[in-house]
Amino acid sequence: MSVQEIHADLGGFNMIGRLLISCEDRPGIVAAVSRFLADEGANIIHSDQHSTDPVGGLFFMRIEFQLHGIEDHINELRTRFEQTAASFHMKWRMSCASEKKKIAIFVSKEDHCLQDLLQRFRLGELSADISMVVSNHDDMREIVKPYGIPYHHVPATKDTREEAAERHLSLLEEANVDTVVLARYMQIIPPVMIEQYQNQIINIHHSFLPAFVGGKPYNQAYDRGVKIIGATAHYVTEELDQGPIIEQDVERVSHRYQIKDLKRIGRDVEKLVLSRAVGWHLDDKVLVYENKTVVFP
Amino acid sequence: MSVQEIHADLGGFNMIGRLLISCEDRPGIVAAVSRFLADEGANIIHSDQHSTDPVGGLFFMRIEFQLHGIEDHINELRTRFEQTAASFHMKWRMSCASEKKKIAIFVSKEDHCLQDLLQRFRLGELSADISMVVSNHDDMREIVKPYGIPYHHVPATKDTREEAAERHLSLLEEANVDTVVLARYMQIIPPVMIEQYQNQIINIHHSFLPAFVGGKPYNQAYDRGVKIIGATAHYVTEELDQGPIIEQDVERVSHRYQIKDLKRIGRDVEKLVLSRAVGWHLDDKVLVYENKTVVFP
Amino acid sequence: MSVQEIHADLGGFNMIGRLLISCEDRPGIVAAVSRFLADEGANIIHSDQHSTDPVGGLFFMRIEFQLHGIEDHINELRTRFEQTAASFHMKWRMSCASEKKKIAIFVSKEDHCLQDLLQRFRLGELSADISMVVSNHDDMREIVKPYGIPYHHVPATKDTREEAAERHLSLLEEANVDTVVLARYMQIIPPVMIEQYQNQIINIHHSFLPAFVGGKPYNQAYDRGVKIIGATAHYVTEELDQGPIIEQDVERVSHRYQIKDLKRIGRDVEKLVLSRAVGWHLDDKVLVYENKTVVFP
Amino acid sequence: MSVQEIHADLGGFNMIGRLLISCEDRPGIVAAVSRFLADEGANIIHSDQHSTDPVGGLFFMRIEFQLHGIEDHINELRTRFEQTAASFHMKWRMSCASEKKKIAIFVSKEDHCLQDLLQRFRLGELSADISMVVSNHDDMREIVKPYGIPYHHVPATKDTREEAAERHLSLLEEANVDTVVLARYMQIIPPVMIEQYQNQIINIHHSFLPAFVGGKPYNQAYDRGVKIIGATAHYVTEELDQGPIIEQDVERVSHRYQIKDLKRIGRDVEKLVLSRAVGWHLDDKVLVYENKTVVFP
């Protein structure tokens, strides 16, 4: 039974719509939006908002609402919302919870994050269609097989980087992938892909950023003698490990821990942090501004 | 300089109103409320809501809004809101952030929670007027003195319990106290007082409830050999340690910890948990239903 | 490649011995033991000790030492240590790190703890031979298959409980199993098995004990409105959920969490807590006394 | 009642000695040391050890032992231990638990760490004699007064830095101060003082080092959009915020937190981290090597 089939059995996403908004803050936004939804016959289930400053700041909002037949009429609904959106100069997007995002998981040689994601999808903890797993190695093929997900081995060395990028992009485009998850994919993502998937590529960095940017963060942590290690999930931007942080978590360590122990402990933190970030992203709970995130968990 | 004078200098609460609502969930509530506020010229700064179930569940909402002149017109505003409230059968309350709650702190012989609260008030972390400190001992008088807060020593033994309760109630009433904080006040609160201050008496229990109800929880924790200890802030109800939980936190311990170590570690957890719960209560961020709390932090 | 073969590749346990001691505290124990080891040519790598009270208390000690050829001479070493042990009335045991414990994993219908344990064994995080997986259902057979571990389906209903217990014991005895891990095995363990495997059966209970003993702890937690949930790994004794606690951990929740969310969050805590407890047990890092544990992590 | 008088009442440190050792690892160290102590009639209460590598690594040990009359004979004991120490080329120190360290607390304008330390000393949580509080401002004089501790106001501007340093050193020397605690003392410590008090000056830095070195770490954390903030206690070395880390802790934050909220939350973390680090230092539980610490908590 594939992940897709299992999810179809789960239900629970029918008739649920999501509306994400960001604009300059001023009086009347909530009233206008909730009036629009009420007039459409929608019931607001969850609503979160945030203002960076009530006077002249930015306003962010996420509304989850229930509306019969939204799946068949989302485009009309979008059209009708345009007027409200325009009057507040909103950036916005509206989606059906039942329209699952299509994701690609990129992985290298360490499989703990991949395995963890696959199991969460199987258990219905994460709501998406996994379109493919992509790796610069062939090692994970057997792990992915039982899930019925296509596996693409795309070698990526210094010399083949450009070809690899082209192959990646054509794979993603063919499958209409929305979101790329770098599940310990230890390769540089080329600017062309970052541009095309802005705030759609999630990376797990195995340190508590901004500490220990770059390679071998556990070695750096060991050398510095820190008493706590961490992991950071962030959107990928052109500057290495500098993108908007979605989630972080930490674990306590001591002088007894060798580098291999930090790696072992770290694996558990990485898995948890990445799966939380991916889950929030899939549920449209993350908004990005000024290289930061607003997360409505 | 008294706590009150320092707070007057802080400002920041002017023109801010808060509206708390609970009712049965049905479409249109948010639209009606936000329309009302927009029509009044108010700008919504924060808004949180929660539904126990979108179909036939309970709906909770807290809105923080900015409105010029609210301090002078809050009563008219309340009157005008009544119609909206009635059409949804709401339980609701509306307040000005600048109208600070009046609190009484009850304490026995351990002073760490009292000291912590006093310092947070001094630093402006908690927004209230401390009307009095009440104790069954005279020990804390000198600690309270520099803060310019009235100190009432009301002895409370088995025989004088009734007199003490009467004295407490008349002290609270004279000073128009809204909220009672039991900062490690190790005495039973009589039903008459609990009834009069429903969901207005906050207690700190020195265990991770519902584990270790009653006296000497650290001894119980030691005997059971737990690996984590905790503290719980809750509203006081007639059943001992059974009231709605506002906040909990924990700290890791090990076999090395003697009972005195658990008490020492526990003090830090108690202080943090109580101050968070008191802060949320003072900012009208806690709603109670079915012996549980909805906290909009 | 089987788990056993992978482990054989890891090495690192050669020449390592472990000595665990408990006795009444009195001067000279450490000197006698470390003198014995020095005379044998052993180098102490780790040493932990604990006294419940320096005067008339209990003394616990765990020593990890390096000794060439210990694998071939452990029995002579044990014989030679007897004199030292007798002079302090020690309870003690000595083992080689390379002699892995044989464990049986019991599981019902939820697979997250089983999967987590299997992966940690595969990654070499846990050092044991998994002799078998036992279940009252046949559902996990496919999950276990790739690991090359025998799977025994032993139905256990009310009526067949006695037969099941006999079958369990004969399976465990045939395979010389040392340790039983109940990885969410939701069945009562009969007294005969508890007696035979005293402090060798590890259970994961899905609450922060002693809160929420018995079945459906997440429902209990939801009803009580706690702000933190937890999990507890403990040795199984005849009284349900009352055995010595090895490890506990917690995760923060809020009013937004439905029971299904508590279960989802809880799975991650359960996995971490159980794997830590099993790891410490396998490395002989847990000593039991008076229904508590001393853990030298 | 002064802190000193209160502590005298506490007792519990009599007859307790501590021995700290570091040397190259090789067989027989524990045997030799424990034999020495047994021959002296001492009973080992706690013992911790750590090897960076059993082959050719460094060995660290801390032993707490009970010995009648140690207070009167510590110097003879030290002399007798010299032979054992020499045979393993140990660096070592031996102390009586009853000989409290003399500490100076340096503070600027923020008083939360100072207040926290003073209360912990009053409660007997920290075992030291506070010889003085030193500040570049006069603001804290009233806070310190009730504790009966000398308060020295030593202005420190760019121009008077050298004079200030001289004054500091002469104050510390006159009072035989062992340990300097920088409780949010926002001034550079001159090299001459660092050299004289090597691994004896503890600073609290208000970030999770190595993230956010230097001034205004909460502003840096806000700008980077981190989801967790922290604090770090470390020994002061010549390179700013680069000294050996003794303790760290963190607290979760979100997009809702303004810089002032990070500062407020941060104060609680700073207090806890600093007090733990100071406590371990006072109890001789911290050993330094290669710009890292071994902490035996």
mmCIF file of N, CA, C and O in Angstrom, chain C residues 94-128:
data_model
loop_
_atom_site.group_PDB
_atom_site.id
_atom_site.type_symbol
_atom_site.label_atom_id
_atom_site.label_comp_id
_atom_site.label_asym_id
_atom_site.label_seq_id
_atom_site.Cartn_x
_atom_site.Cartn_y
_atom_site.Cartn_z
ATOM 1 N N MET C 94 30.345 -9.202 37.063
ATOM 2 C CA MET C 94 31.430 -8.785 36.178
ATOM 3 C C MET C 94 31.120 -9.326 34.787
ATOM 4 O O MET C 94 30.666 -10.460 34.647
ATOM 5 N N SER C 95 31.328 -8.487 33.779
ATOM 6 C CA SER C 95 31.008 -8.945 32.426
ATOM 7 C C SER C 95 32.020 -8.404 31.422
ATOM 8 O O SER C 95 32.760 -7.465 31.708
ATOM 9 N N CYS C 96 32.052 -9.027 30.249
ATOM 10 C CA CYS C 96 32.835 -8.496 29.128
ATOM 11 C C CYS C 96 31.903 -7.660 28.247
ATOM 12 O O CYS C 96 30.804 -8.111 27.913
ATOM 13 N N ALA C 97 32.345 -6.492 27.819
ATOM 14 C CA ALA C 97 31.515 -5.655 26.948
ATOM 15 C C ALA C 97 31.228 -6.360 25.624
ATOM 16 O O ALA C 97 30.206 -6.132 24.990
ATOM 17 N N SER C 98 32.139 -7.240 25.218
ATOM 18 C CA SER C 98 31.948 -7.917 23.937
ATOM 19 C C SER C 98 30.901 -9.049 24.004
ATOM 20 O O SER C 98 30.404 -9.487 22.980
ATOM 21 N N GLU C 99 30.608 -9.527 25.200
ATOM 22 C CA GLU C 99 29.525 -10.519 25.381
ATOM 23 C C GLU C 99 28.199 -9.792 25.368
ATOM 24 O O GLU C 99 27.710 -9.340 26.407
ATOM 25 N N LYS C 100 27.612 -9.692 24.202
ATOM 26 C CA LYS C 100 26.378 -8.912 24.114
ATOM 27 C C LYS C 100 25.218 -9.613 24.777
ATOM 28 O O LYS C 100 25.085 -10.828 24.697
ATOM 29 N N LYS C 101 24.344 -8.836 25.387
ATOM 30 C CA LYS C 101 23.119 -9.400 25.944
ATOM 31 C C LYS C 101 22.222 -9.860 24.805
ATOM 32 O O LYS C 101 22.226 -9.301 23.710
ATOM 33 N N LYS C 102 21.447 -10.891 25.074
ATOM 34 C CA LYS C 102 20.450 -11.372 24.111
ATOM 35 C C LYS C 102 19.090 -10.813 24.534
ATOM 36 O O LYS C 102 18.657 -11.042 25.655
ATOM 37 N N ILE C 103 18.468 -10.110 23.626
ATOM 38 C CA ILE C 103 17.196 -9.516 24.015
ATOM 39 C C ILE C 103 16.048 -9.997 23.125
ATOM 40 O O ILE C 103 16.234 -10.379 21.968
ATOM 41 N N ALA C 104 14.857 -9.985 23.723
ATOM 42 C CA ALA C 104 13.617 -10.238 22.987
ATOM 43 C C ALA C 104 12.786 -8.969 23.061
ATOM 44 O O ALA C 104 12.662 -8.367 24.131
ATOM 45 N N ILE C 105 12.249 -8.554 21.921
ATOM 46 C CA ILE C 105 11.383 -7.382 21.890
ATOM 47 C C ILE C 105 9.939 -7.853 21.756
ATOM 48 O O ILE C 105 9.621 -8.594 20.833
ATOM 49 N N PHE C 106 9.091 -7.445 22.691
ATOM 50 C CA PHE C 106 7.660 -7.764 22.641
ATOM 51 C C PHE C 106 6.913 -6.549 22.120
ATOM 52 O O PHE C 106 7.155 -5.422 22.549
ATOM 53 N N VAL C 107 5.974 -6.778 21.223
ATOM 54 C CA VAL C 107 5.267 -5.662 20.602
ATOM 55 C C VAL C 107 3.824 -6.067 20.313
ATOM 56 O O VAL C 107 3.546 -7.260 20.130
ATOM 57 N N SER C 108 2.913 -5.085 20.314
ATOM 58 C CA SER C 108 1.524 -5.370 19.929
ATOM 59 C C SER C 108 1.253 -4.761 18.555
ATOM 60 O O SER C 108 1.827 -5.209 17.581
ATOM 61 N N LYS C 109 0.422 -3.723 18.489
ATOM 62 C CA LYS C 109 0.023 -3.208 17.185
ATOM 63 C C LYS C 109 0.697 -1.894 16.816
ATOM 64 O O LYS C 109 0.652 -1.464 15.667
ATOM 65 N N GLU C 110 1.286 -1.203 17.787
ATOM 66 C CA GLU C 110 1.954 0.059 17.469
ATOM 67 C C GLU C 110 3.434 -0.217 17.262
ATOM 68 O O GLU C 110 4.097 -0.790 18.117
ATOM 69 N N ASP C 111 3.962 0.228 16.132
ATOM 70 C CA ASP C 111 5.310 -0.203 15.743
ATOM 71 C C ASP C 111 6.406 0.830 15.955
ATOM 72 O O ASP C 111 7.569 0.555 15.670
ATOM 73 N N HIS C 112 6.068 2.038 16.437
ATOM 74 C CA HIS C 112 7.095 3.095 16.440
ATOM 75 C C HIS C 112 8.287 2.765 17.335
ATOM 76 O O HIS C 112 9.419 3.033 16.973
ATOM 77 N N CYS C 113 8.039 2.178 18.503
ATOM 78 C CA CYS C 113 9.169 1.841 19.378
ATOM 79 C C CYS C 113 9.981 0.687 18.783
ATOM 80 O O CYS C 113 11.216 0.711 18.838
ATOM 81 N N LEU C 114 9.315 -0.297 18.214
ATOM 82 C CA LEU C 114 10.022 -1.409 17.572
ATOM 83 C C LEU C 114 10.923 -0.895 16.442
ATOM 84 O O LEU C 114 12.116 -1.227 16.381
ATOM 85 N N GLN C 115 10.348 -0.093 15.570
ATOM 86 C CA GLN C 115 11.113 0.452 14.435
ATOM 87 C C GLN C 115 12.326 1.239 14.927
ATOM 88 O O GLN C 115 13.426 1.127 14.388
ATOM 89 N N ASP C 116 12.083 2.043 15.928
ATOM 90 C CA ASP C 116 13.161 2.870 16.463
ATOM 91 C C ASP C 116 14.290 2.004 17.022
ATOM 92 O O ASP C 116 15.474 2.255 16.755
ATOM 93 N N LEU C 117 13.930 0.968 17.773
ATOM 94 C CA LEU C 117 14.956 0.083 18.339
ATOM 95 C C LEU C 117 15.720 -0.626 17.227
ATOM 96 O O LEU C 117 16.957 -0.705 17.256
ATOM 97 N N LEU C 118 14.993 -1.145 16.230
ATOM 98 C CA LEU C 118 15.657 -1.867 15.139
ATOM 99 C C LEU C 118 16.668 -0.968 14.424
ATOM 100 O O LEU C 118 17.792 -1.385 14.122
ATOM 101 N N GLN C 119 16.268 0.272 14.178
ATOM 102 C CA GLN C 119 17.195 1.176 13.488
ATOM 103 C C GLN C 119 18.413 1.518 14.341
ATOM 104 O O GLN C 119 19.521 1.661 13.838
ATOM 105 N N ARG C 120 18.191 1.675 15.626
ATOM 106 C CA ARG C 120 19.343 1.969 16.490
ATOM 107 C C ARG C 120 20.299 0.767 16.553
ATOM 108 O O ARG C 120 21.514 0.941 16.632
ATOM 109 N N PHE C 121 19.742 -0.432 16.541
ATOM 110 C CA PHE C 121 20.631 -1.604 16.506
ATOM 111 C C PHE C 121 21.406 -1.612 15.193
ATOM 112 O O PHE C 121 22.616 -1.824 15.173
ATOM 113 N N ARG C 122 20.716 -1.344 14.096
ATOM 114 C CA ARG C 122 21.362 -1.330 12.788
ATOM 115 C C ARG C 122 22.498 -0.308 12.738
ATOM 116 O O ARG C 122 23.562 -0.545 12.160
ATOM 117 N N LEU C 123 22.257 0.876 13.351
ATOM 118 C CA LEU C 123 23.271 1.936 13.354
ATOM 119 C C LEU C 123 24.367 1.696 14.390
ATOM 120 O O LEU C 123 25.301 2.491 14.500
ATOM 121 N N GLY C 124 24.235 0.626 15.157
ATOM 122 C CA GLY C 124 25.246 0.353 16.175
ATOM 123 C C GLY C 124 25.112 1.207 17.414
ATOM 124 O O GLY C 124 26.017 1.281 18.236
ATOM 125 N N GLU C 125 23.956 1.876 17.596
ATOM 126 C CA GLU C 125 23.779 2.715 18.790
ATOM 127 C C GLU C 125 23.523 1.878 20.028
ATOM 128 O O GLU C 125 23.790 2.325 21.139
ATOM 129 N N LEU C 126 22.953 0.693 19.828
ATOM 130 C CA LEU C 126 22.638 -0.195 20.944
ATOM 131 C C LEU C 126 23.405 -1.494 20.742
ATOM 132 O O LEU C 126 23.397 -2.053 19.643
ATOM 133 N N SER C 127 24.023 -1.973 21.791
ATOM 134 C CA SER C 127 24.875 -3.141 21.654
ATOM 135 C C SER C 127 24.208 -4.372 22.257
ATOM 136 O O SER C 127 24.251 -4.576 23.466
ATOM 137 N N ALA C 128 23.571 -5.182 21.431
ATOM 138 C CA ALA C 128 22.929 -6.422 21.897
ATOM 139 C C ALA C 128 22.696 -7.319 20.700
ATOM 140 O O ALA C 128 22.817 -6.899 19.553
#
